[in-house]
Structure formats: C-alpha cells, structure tokens
Amino acid sequence: MSLDATDVSGAATPKTVALPERPRPSALVIGLAIGGLVFTVLTARRIGFSLDGLIENLQRPNPVFEGLLHTAWGEMFSPRSRAYFVETLQMATLATVAGVAVSLPMALWSTEVGNPYLVPRVILRSINNVIRSIPDLVWAGLFVLGVGIGALSGVLALFFFSLAVMVKLTADTLDGIDMGPIEAANASGATHTQMLRTAVIPQILPAFSSYALYDYELNLRASAVLGLVGAGGIGERIDFFRNRGLWDQLWGLVVMFFIVVFVVERISVSIRRRLV
C-alpha cells in the first residue's frame, strides 16, 4: 500500500494497490497433470488395485499387526540383538569411510574442473552411472555369491552404494563452484594439484563433509535390509524372526533399530547444520 493520497485533515490515507494477476498454468502443465492422472488410474486398474479389497484385508486377523500390539520389548536388550546392532554400525562406518575416501578423487577426475581430459572424464562418469544404477540390495546379492555370506558382503555393497552417492553429489557441487579462485591460482603459476588443493577443495569441503554424514545415515538404513540376502547386520536377525513368524520379537528389534537411526540422524543433522 502507498500513502500518496491525503484526506481533508491533511493526514495521509492509504491507497489500495491491486495485486498482480496470478499466472494461469500453461497448456503443457495442464496436459502433464491430466496425463499423469490418466496413467495413475490405468496403472491401478492394471495391477487390480481395489480400495474395498484393501479395507477387507486390513479387517482380517493379521499376525504381523498383532505382533506389533504385543511387542517383545526385551528383544531390544538381548545380547544377540546388541551384537547384530554393533555389527551393523561397524559395517556402515567402514563402508562410509572407504566410500568417502575414494569418492573425492573420483569426483574430481570426473569433472571439467578437476580433469581437463575429455575421454577419462567420460569413462569415469560412465562407470559411476553404472554403479549408481545398481541398487544396494542387488550389490549385496552379487557379493554374497562372490565372497560368501557375512558382513564382508554387506560392507562391499555399502561401499559401492556410498561411492555412487558421494561421487554424484560432489560432482554436482564441483560444477557450480566459484571460478575466481581457480583463475587466480592458475594466473599465479600453481600446478594442477596445487590449484585443486588451494582453490577447489576448500570450496567444496563443507558440502562434502555434510554429504559424508548423510551417506552414513543412508548406509545405516540400508544395512537393515542387506541381511535379508545374507550380507550381515541387523537384517539377518530380522530375517530370522520373519522366517519363524516371531512378529512380536521382530517388532522389538525394529523399535530398537528405529531409536538408533533416529539418534544418529539427529546428531548428523546437528553437525551438518554447522558445516553448511
């Protein structure tokens, strides 16, 4: 509102200013919305989704939900469950450290800032695209077949998962850094390594550290399912209860895992807010 008008007493009076007209959605946006709605309906009919059937199934006796009502809280403190949790934390920590250490040079060499040569840059990007296209559970299944059942398969699967996440996020950050310090380093006669160390890495270090903590959270969550294919961690204990229908004890384990993940996530978020 503006005060360019005055009343008879000489005091300024507010003048109403019309708000600009809200832009209407374009034909493309409307078409995409309608297309998405039609595709969703057709997909639901294709897979036989029925809301009535869903409600009917929920009303039937379900041992999984009944187990939730009778959660075995003691399972949270059993020695065997604690041992599996410790193994899960160790797997996530080891895979994160290894993945982060390898991802930094790989991300630098796959971007124009860190690698002036086109061919090796394209090769590295292609390798990372292949790594990223394979889900962590598939990696775990492959390593179980290759190196056997156990935590080593889980660590290797989480390592490749970390590599894919960290290289992608770091490379995207490198594409948007300030070129001023790089030009200054080159103008002063710095070598390529010195330029990366003094003008590039300091710019991405806060974001890179934040990505590493985020990657640790992802690895911790992912390790819960790797045990379903024999790759160690708390997933093996969950699979043990699931195969025997011990749902009350399974829910006790899930609650314990939720608490651990929640605490780790809160600590990670608090640290990341200070870094970025």
Short mmCIF file of C-alpha atoms in Angstrom, two decimals:
data_model
loop_
_atom_site.label_atom_id
_atom_site.label_comp_id
_atom_site.label_asym_id
_atom_site.label_seq_id
_atom_site.Cartn_x
_atom_site.Cartn_y
_atom_site.Cartn_z
CA MET A 1 0.00 0.00 0.00
CA SER A 2 1.15 3.60 -0.63
CA LEU A 3 0.47 6.87 1.20
CA ASP A 4 0.35 9.30 -1.74
CA ALA A 5 -3.24 10.42 -1.03
CA THR A 6 -4.38 12.87 1.73
CA ASP A 7 -7.73 13.44 3.42
CA VAL A 8 -9.31 16.80 4.33
CA SER A 9 -7.35 16.99 7.60
CA GLY A 10 -4.09 16.72 5.70
CA ALA A 11 -3.26 13.24 7.01
CA ALA A 12 -2.09 10.65 4.57
CA THR A 13 -4.64 7.99 3.70
CA PRO A 14 -3.75 4.54 2.44
CA LYS A 15 -4.38 3.78 -1.21
CA THR A 16 -5.22 0.21 -2.21
CA VAL A 17 -2.92 -1.20 -4.84
CA ALA A 18 -4.25 -4.05 -6.94
CA LEU A 19 -2.19 -7.25 -6.72
CA PRO A 20 -0.83 -8.61 -9.99
CA GLU A 21 -2.93 -11.30 -11.56
CA ARG A 22 -1.83 -14.79 -10.68
CA PRO A 23 -0.41 -16.50 -13.77
CA ARG A 24 -2.51 -19.34 -15.10
CA PRO A 25 -0.99 -22.79 -15.64
CA SER A 26 0.23 -23.35 -19.17
CA ALA A 27 -1.30 -25.88 -21.54
CA LEU A 28 1.78 -28.06 -21.09
CA VAL A 29 1.39 -28.19 -17.31
CA ILE A 30 -2.33 -28.99 -17.61
CA GLY A 31 -1.59 -31.69 -20.18
CA LEU A 32 1.09 -33.27 -17.97
CA ALA A 33 -1.24 -33.24 -14.96
CA ILE A 34 -4.06 -34.90 -16.93
CA GLY A 35 -1.63 -37.39 -18.45
CA GLY A 36 -0.27 -38.27 -15.00
CA LEU A 37 -3.77 -38.75 -13.62
CA VAL A 38 -4.83 -40.99 -16.51
CA PHE A 39 -1.63 -43.04 -16.21
CA THR A 40 -2.21 -43.49 -12.47
CA VAL A 41 -5.79 -44.71 -12.98
CA LEU A 42 -4.77 -47.09 -15.75
CA THR A 43 -1.91 -48.44 -13.62
CA ALA A 44 -4.25 -49.02 -10.67
CA ARG A 45 -6.67 -50.94 -12.89
CA ARG A 46 -3.82 -52.88 -14.47
CA ILE A 47 -2.49 -54.19 -11.14
CA GLY A 48 -6.01 -54.79 -9.80
CA PHE A 49 -5.86 -52.22 -7.01
CA SER A 50 -9.11 -52.04 -5.05
CA LEU A 51 -9.80 -49.87 -2.03
CA ASP A 52 -12.54 -52.27 -0.90
CA GLY A 53 -10.16 -55.20 -1.09
CA LEU A 54 -7.57 -53.26 0.90
CA ILE A 55 -10.07 -52.47 3.66
CA GLU A 56 -11.29 -56.08 3.68
CA ASN A 57 -7.74 -57.40 4.07
CA LEU A 58 -7.00 -54.99 6.88
CA GLN A 59 -10.05 -56.26 8.77
CA ARG A 60 -8.85 -59.87 8.69
CA PRO A 61 -6.72 -61.29 11.53
CA ASN A 62 -3.14 -60.35 10.75
CA PRO A 63 -0.31 -61.88 12.83
CA VAL A 64 2.08 -59.08 11.81
CA PHE A 65 -0.11 -56.34 13.25
CA GLU A 66 -0.98 -58.50 16.26
CA GLY A 67 2.74 -58.84 16.92
CA LEU A 68 3.01 -55.06 16.93
CA LEU A 69 0.40 -54.91 19.71
CA HIS A 70 2.42 -57.40 21.75
CA THR A 71 5.91 -56.09 21.01
CA ALA A 72 8.64 -58.01 22.84
CA TRP A 73 10.48 -55.05 24.37
CA GLY A 74 13.00 -57.38 25.95
CA GLU A 75 14.37 -58.17 22.50
CA MET A 76 15.82 -54.65 22.42
CA PHE A 77 18.28 -55.56 25.17
CA SER A 78 19.12 -59.18 24.33
CA PRO A 79 22.88 -59.82 23.90
CA ARG A 80 22.43 -61.31 20.44
CA SER A 81 20.45 -58.31 19.16
CA ARG A 82 23.04 -55.91 20.57
CA ALA A 83 25.78 -57.88 18.79
CA TYR A 84 23.94 -57.56 15.48
CA PHE A 85 23.48 -53.82 16.05
CA VAL A 86 27.17 -53.38 16.73
CA GLU A 87 27.94 -55.26 13.54
CA THR A 88 25.53 -53.01 11.64
CA LEU A 89 27.22 -49.87 12.94
CA GLN A 90 30.63 -51.28 12.07
CA MET A 91 29.52 -52.13 8.55
CA ALA A 92 28.05 -48.67 7.97
CA THR A 93 31.11 -46.92 9.42
CA LEU A 94 33.68 -48.92 7.46
CA ALA A 95 31.81 -48.64 4.17
CA THR A 96 31.26 -44.89 4.63
CA VAL A 97 34.90 -44.15 5.41
CA ALA A 98 36.13 -46.20 2.43
CA GLY A 99 33.50 -44.80 0.08
CA VAL A 100 34.15 -41.19 1.08
CA ALA A 101 37.93 -41.61 0.71
CA VAL A 102 37.62 -42.99 -2.82
CA SER A 103 34.79 -40.70 -3.93
CA LEU A 104 36.71 -37.40 -3.62
CA PRO A 105 39.40 -38.09 -6.24
CA MET A 106 36.85 -39.91 -8.41
CA ALA A 107 34.52 -36.90 -8.31
CA LEU A 108 37.38 -34.51 -9.09
CA TRP A 109 38.57 -36.57 -12.05
CA SER A 110 35.05 -36.87 -13.47
CA THR A 111 34.51 -33.09 -13.72
CA GLU A 112 35.99 -30.49 -16.05
CA VAL A 113 37.39 -28.52 -13.10
CA GLY A 114 39.48 -31.42 -11.85
CA ASN A 115 40.23 -33.22 -15.10
CA PRO A 116 40.85 -31.34 -18.38
CA TYR A 117 40.91 -34.56 -20.43
CA LEU A 118 37.58 -35.47 -22.01
CA VAL A 119 37.97 -39.22 -22.56
CA PRO A 120 38.92 -40.28 -18.99
CA ARG A 121 36.29 -37.86 -17.71
CA VAL A 122 33.56 -39.54 -19.76
CA ILE A 123 34.79 -43.00 -18.75
CA LEU A 124 34.66 -42.13 -15.04
CA ARG A 125 31.19 -40.64 -15.39
CA SER A 126 30.00 -43.75 -17.22
CA ILE A 127 31.44 -46.02 -14.52
CA ASN A 128 29.68 -44.04 -11.84
CA ASN A 129 26.41 -44.16 -13.79
CA VAL A 130 26.67 -47.95 -13.89
CA ILE A 131 27.45 -48.14 -10.16
CA ARG A 132 24.56 -45.82 -9.34
CA SER A 133 22.06 -47.76 -11.46
CA ILE A 134 22.51 -50.93 -9.36
CA PRO A 135 20.54 -50.90 -6.05
CA ASP A 136 22.35 -51.71 -2.80
CA LEU A 137 20.33 -54.92 -2.33
CA VAL A 138 21.45 -56.19 -5.75
CA TRP A 139 25.06 -55.32 -4.88
CA ALA A 140 24.68 -57.32 -1.66
CA GLY A 141 23.27 -60.32 -3.54
CA LEU A 142 26.14 -60.21 -6.03
CA PHE A 143 28.79 -60.05 -3.30
CA VAL A 144 27.12 -62.85 -1.32
CA LEU A 145 27.54 -65.00 -4.41
CA GLY A 146 31.10 -63.75 -4.89
CA VAL A 147 32.66 -63.68 -1.41
CA GLY A 148 30.10 -65.62 0.64
CA ILE A 149 27.54 -64.91 3.35
CA GLY A 150 28.55 -62.43 6.06
CA ALA A 151 29.40 -58.87 6.93
CA LEU A 152 32.11 -58.56 4.26
CA SER A 153 29.46 -58.79 1.53
CA GLY A 154 27.47 -56.06 3.27
CA VAL A 155 30.48 -53.77 3.61
CA LEU A 156 31.33 -54.16 -0.08
CA ALA A 157 27.73 -53.47 -1.09
CA LEU A 158 27.56 -50.37 1.09
CA PHE A 159 30.94 -49.21 -0.24
CA PHE A 160 29.66 -49.16 -3.82
CA PHE A 161 26.43 -47.54 -2.66
CA SER A 162 28.44 -44.80 -0.88
CA LEU A 163 30.64 -44.34 -3.93
CA ALA A 164 27.65 -43.75 -6.18
CA VAL A 165 26.01 -41.26 -3.82
CA MET A 166 29.15 -39.32 -2.90
CA VAL A 167 30.55 -39.01 -6.43
CA LYS A 168 27.23 -37.81 -7.81
CA LEU A 169 26.64 -35.18 -5.10
CA THR A 170 30.26 -33.98 -5.07
CA ALA A 171 30.46 -33.74 -8.86
CA ASP A 172 27.28 -31.66 -8.93
CA THR A 173 28.79 -29.35 -6.31
CA LEU A 174 32.02 -29.03 -8.30
CA ASP A 175 30.07 -27.95 -11.38
CA GLY A 176 28.74 -24.92 -9.50
CA ILE A 177 31.80 -23.62 -7.61
CA ASP A 178 33.23 -20.11 -7.97
CA MET A 179 35.82 -19.99 -10.79
CA GLY A 180 37.51 -16.86 -9.44
CA PRO A 181 39.92 -18.63 -7.03
CA ILE A 182 40.77 -21.17 -9.75
CA GLU A 183 41.67 -18.45 -12.24
CA ALA A 184 43.74 -16.70 -9.58
CA ALA A 185 45.61 -19.92 -8.78
CA ASN A 186 46.32 -20.59 -12.46
CA ALA A 187 47.43 -16.97 -13.00
CA SER A 188 49.90 -17.28 -10.12
CA GLY A 189 51.53 -20.30 -11.77
CA ALA A 190 50.16 -23.03 -9.49
CA THR A 191 50.30 -26.60 -10.69
CA HIS A 192 47.09 -28.52 -11.26
CA THR A 193 47.42 -30.33 -7.95
CA GLN A 194 48.15 -27.08 -6.09
CA MET A 195 45.14 -25.45 -7.78
CA LEU A 196 42.86 -28.29 -6.65
CA ARG A 197 44.26 -28.20 -3.11
CA THR A 198 44.06 -24.43 -2.63
CA ALA A 199 41.16 -23.26 -4.84
CA VAL A 200 38.78 -26.20 -5.33
CA ILE A 201 38.79 -28.47 -2.28
CA PRO A 202 38.36 -25.63 0.27
CA GLN A 203 35.21 -24.56 -1.60
CA ILE A 204 33.55 -27.98 -1.53
CA LEU A 205 34.85 -29.22 1.83
CA PRO A 206 31.82 -28.10 3.95
CA ALA A 207 29.34 -29.61 1.49
CA PHE A 208 31.47 -32.74 1.09
CA SER A 209 31.56 -33.27 4.86
CA SER A 210 27.79 -32.83 5.00
CA TYR A 211 27.33 -35.39 2.22
CA ALA A 212 29.55 -37.84 4.11
CA LEU A 213 27.34 -37.63 7.20
CA TYR A 214 24.24 -38.01 5.07
CA ASP A 215 25.81 -41.03 3.41
CA TYR A 216 26.42 -42.59 6.82
CA GLU A 217 22.72 -42.23 7.61
CA LEU A 218 21.81 -43.90 4.32
CA ASN A 219 24.24 -46.76 4.93
CA LEU A 220 22.82 -47.34 8.39
CA ARG A 221 19.31 -47.64 6.99
CA ALA A 222 20.41 -49.77 4.05
CA SER A 223 22.25 -52.22 6.29
CA ALA A 224 18.89 -53.22 7.81
CA VAL A 225 17.81 -54.94 4.60
CA LEU A 226 21.13 -56.34 3.40
CA GLY A 227 20.81 -59.16 5.90
CA LEU A 228 17.74 -60.40 4.02
CA VAL A 229 20.12 -61.73 1.34
CA GLY A 230 22.76 -62.90 3.83
CA ALA A 231 25.00 -59.81 3.83
CA GLY A 232 25.25 -59.48 7.62
CA GLY A 233 24.00 -56.86 10.03
CA ILE A 234 20.71 -56.47 11.85
CA GLY A 235 18.87 -57.61 8.71
CA GLU A 236 19.94 -61.19 9.41
CA ARG A 237 18.29 -61.06 12.83
CA ILE A 238 15.13 -59.53 11.33
CA ASP A 239 15.06 -62.24 8.66
CA PHE A 240 15.47 -64.89 11.37
CA PHE A 241 12.33 -63.70 13.20
CA ARG A 242 10.41 -63.20 9.96
CA ASN A 243 11.01 -66.74 8.74
CA ARG A 244 9.77 -68.16 12.06
CA GLY A 245 6.77 -65.86 12.37
CA LEU A 246 8.05 -64.35 15.63
CA TRP A 247 6.48 -60.98 14.88
CA ASP A 248 6.45 -59.72 18.46
CA GLN A 249 10.22 -60.13 18.74
CA LEU A 250 10.72 -58.71 15.24
CA TRP A 251 8.86 -55.54 16.23
CA GLY A 252 11.02 -55.21 19.34
CA LEU A 253 14.06 -55.29 17.08
CA VAL A 254 12.51 -52.78 14.69
CA VAL A 255 11.80 -50.36 17.54
CA MET A 256 15.40 -50.64 18.72
CA PHE A 257 16.67 -50.01 15.20
CA PHE A 258 14.36 -47.00 14.84
CA ILE A 259 15.73 -45.48 18.05
CA VAL A 260 19.34 -45.97 16.92
CA VAL A 261 18.67 -44.48 13.47
CA PHE A 262 16.77 -41.56 14.99
CA VAL A 263 19.61 -40.71 17.39
CA VAL A 264 22.25 -40.99 14.65
CA GLU A 265 20.14 -38.86 12.30
CA ARG A 266 19.65 -36.10 14.90
CA ILE A 267 23.38 -35.98 15.61
CA SER A 268 24.16 -35.94 11.89
CA VAL A 269 21.64 -33.15 11.16
CA SER A 270 23.03 -31.05 14.01
CA ILE A 271 26.58 -31.40 12.70
CA ARG A 272 25.57 -30.76 9.08
CA ARG A 273 23.83 -27.52 10.03
CA ARG A 274 27.12 -26.28 11.43
CA LEU A 275 29.08 -27.33 8.36
CA VAL A 276 26.94 -25.82 5.60
#
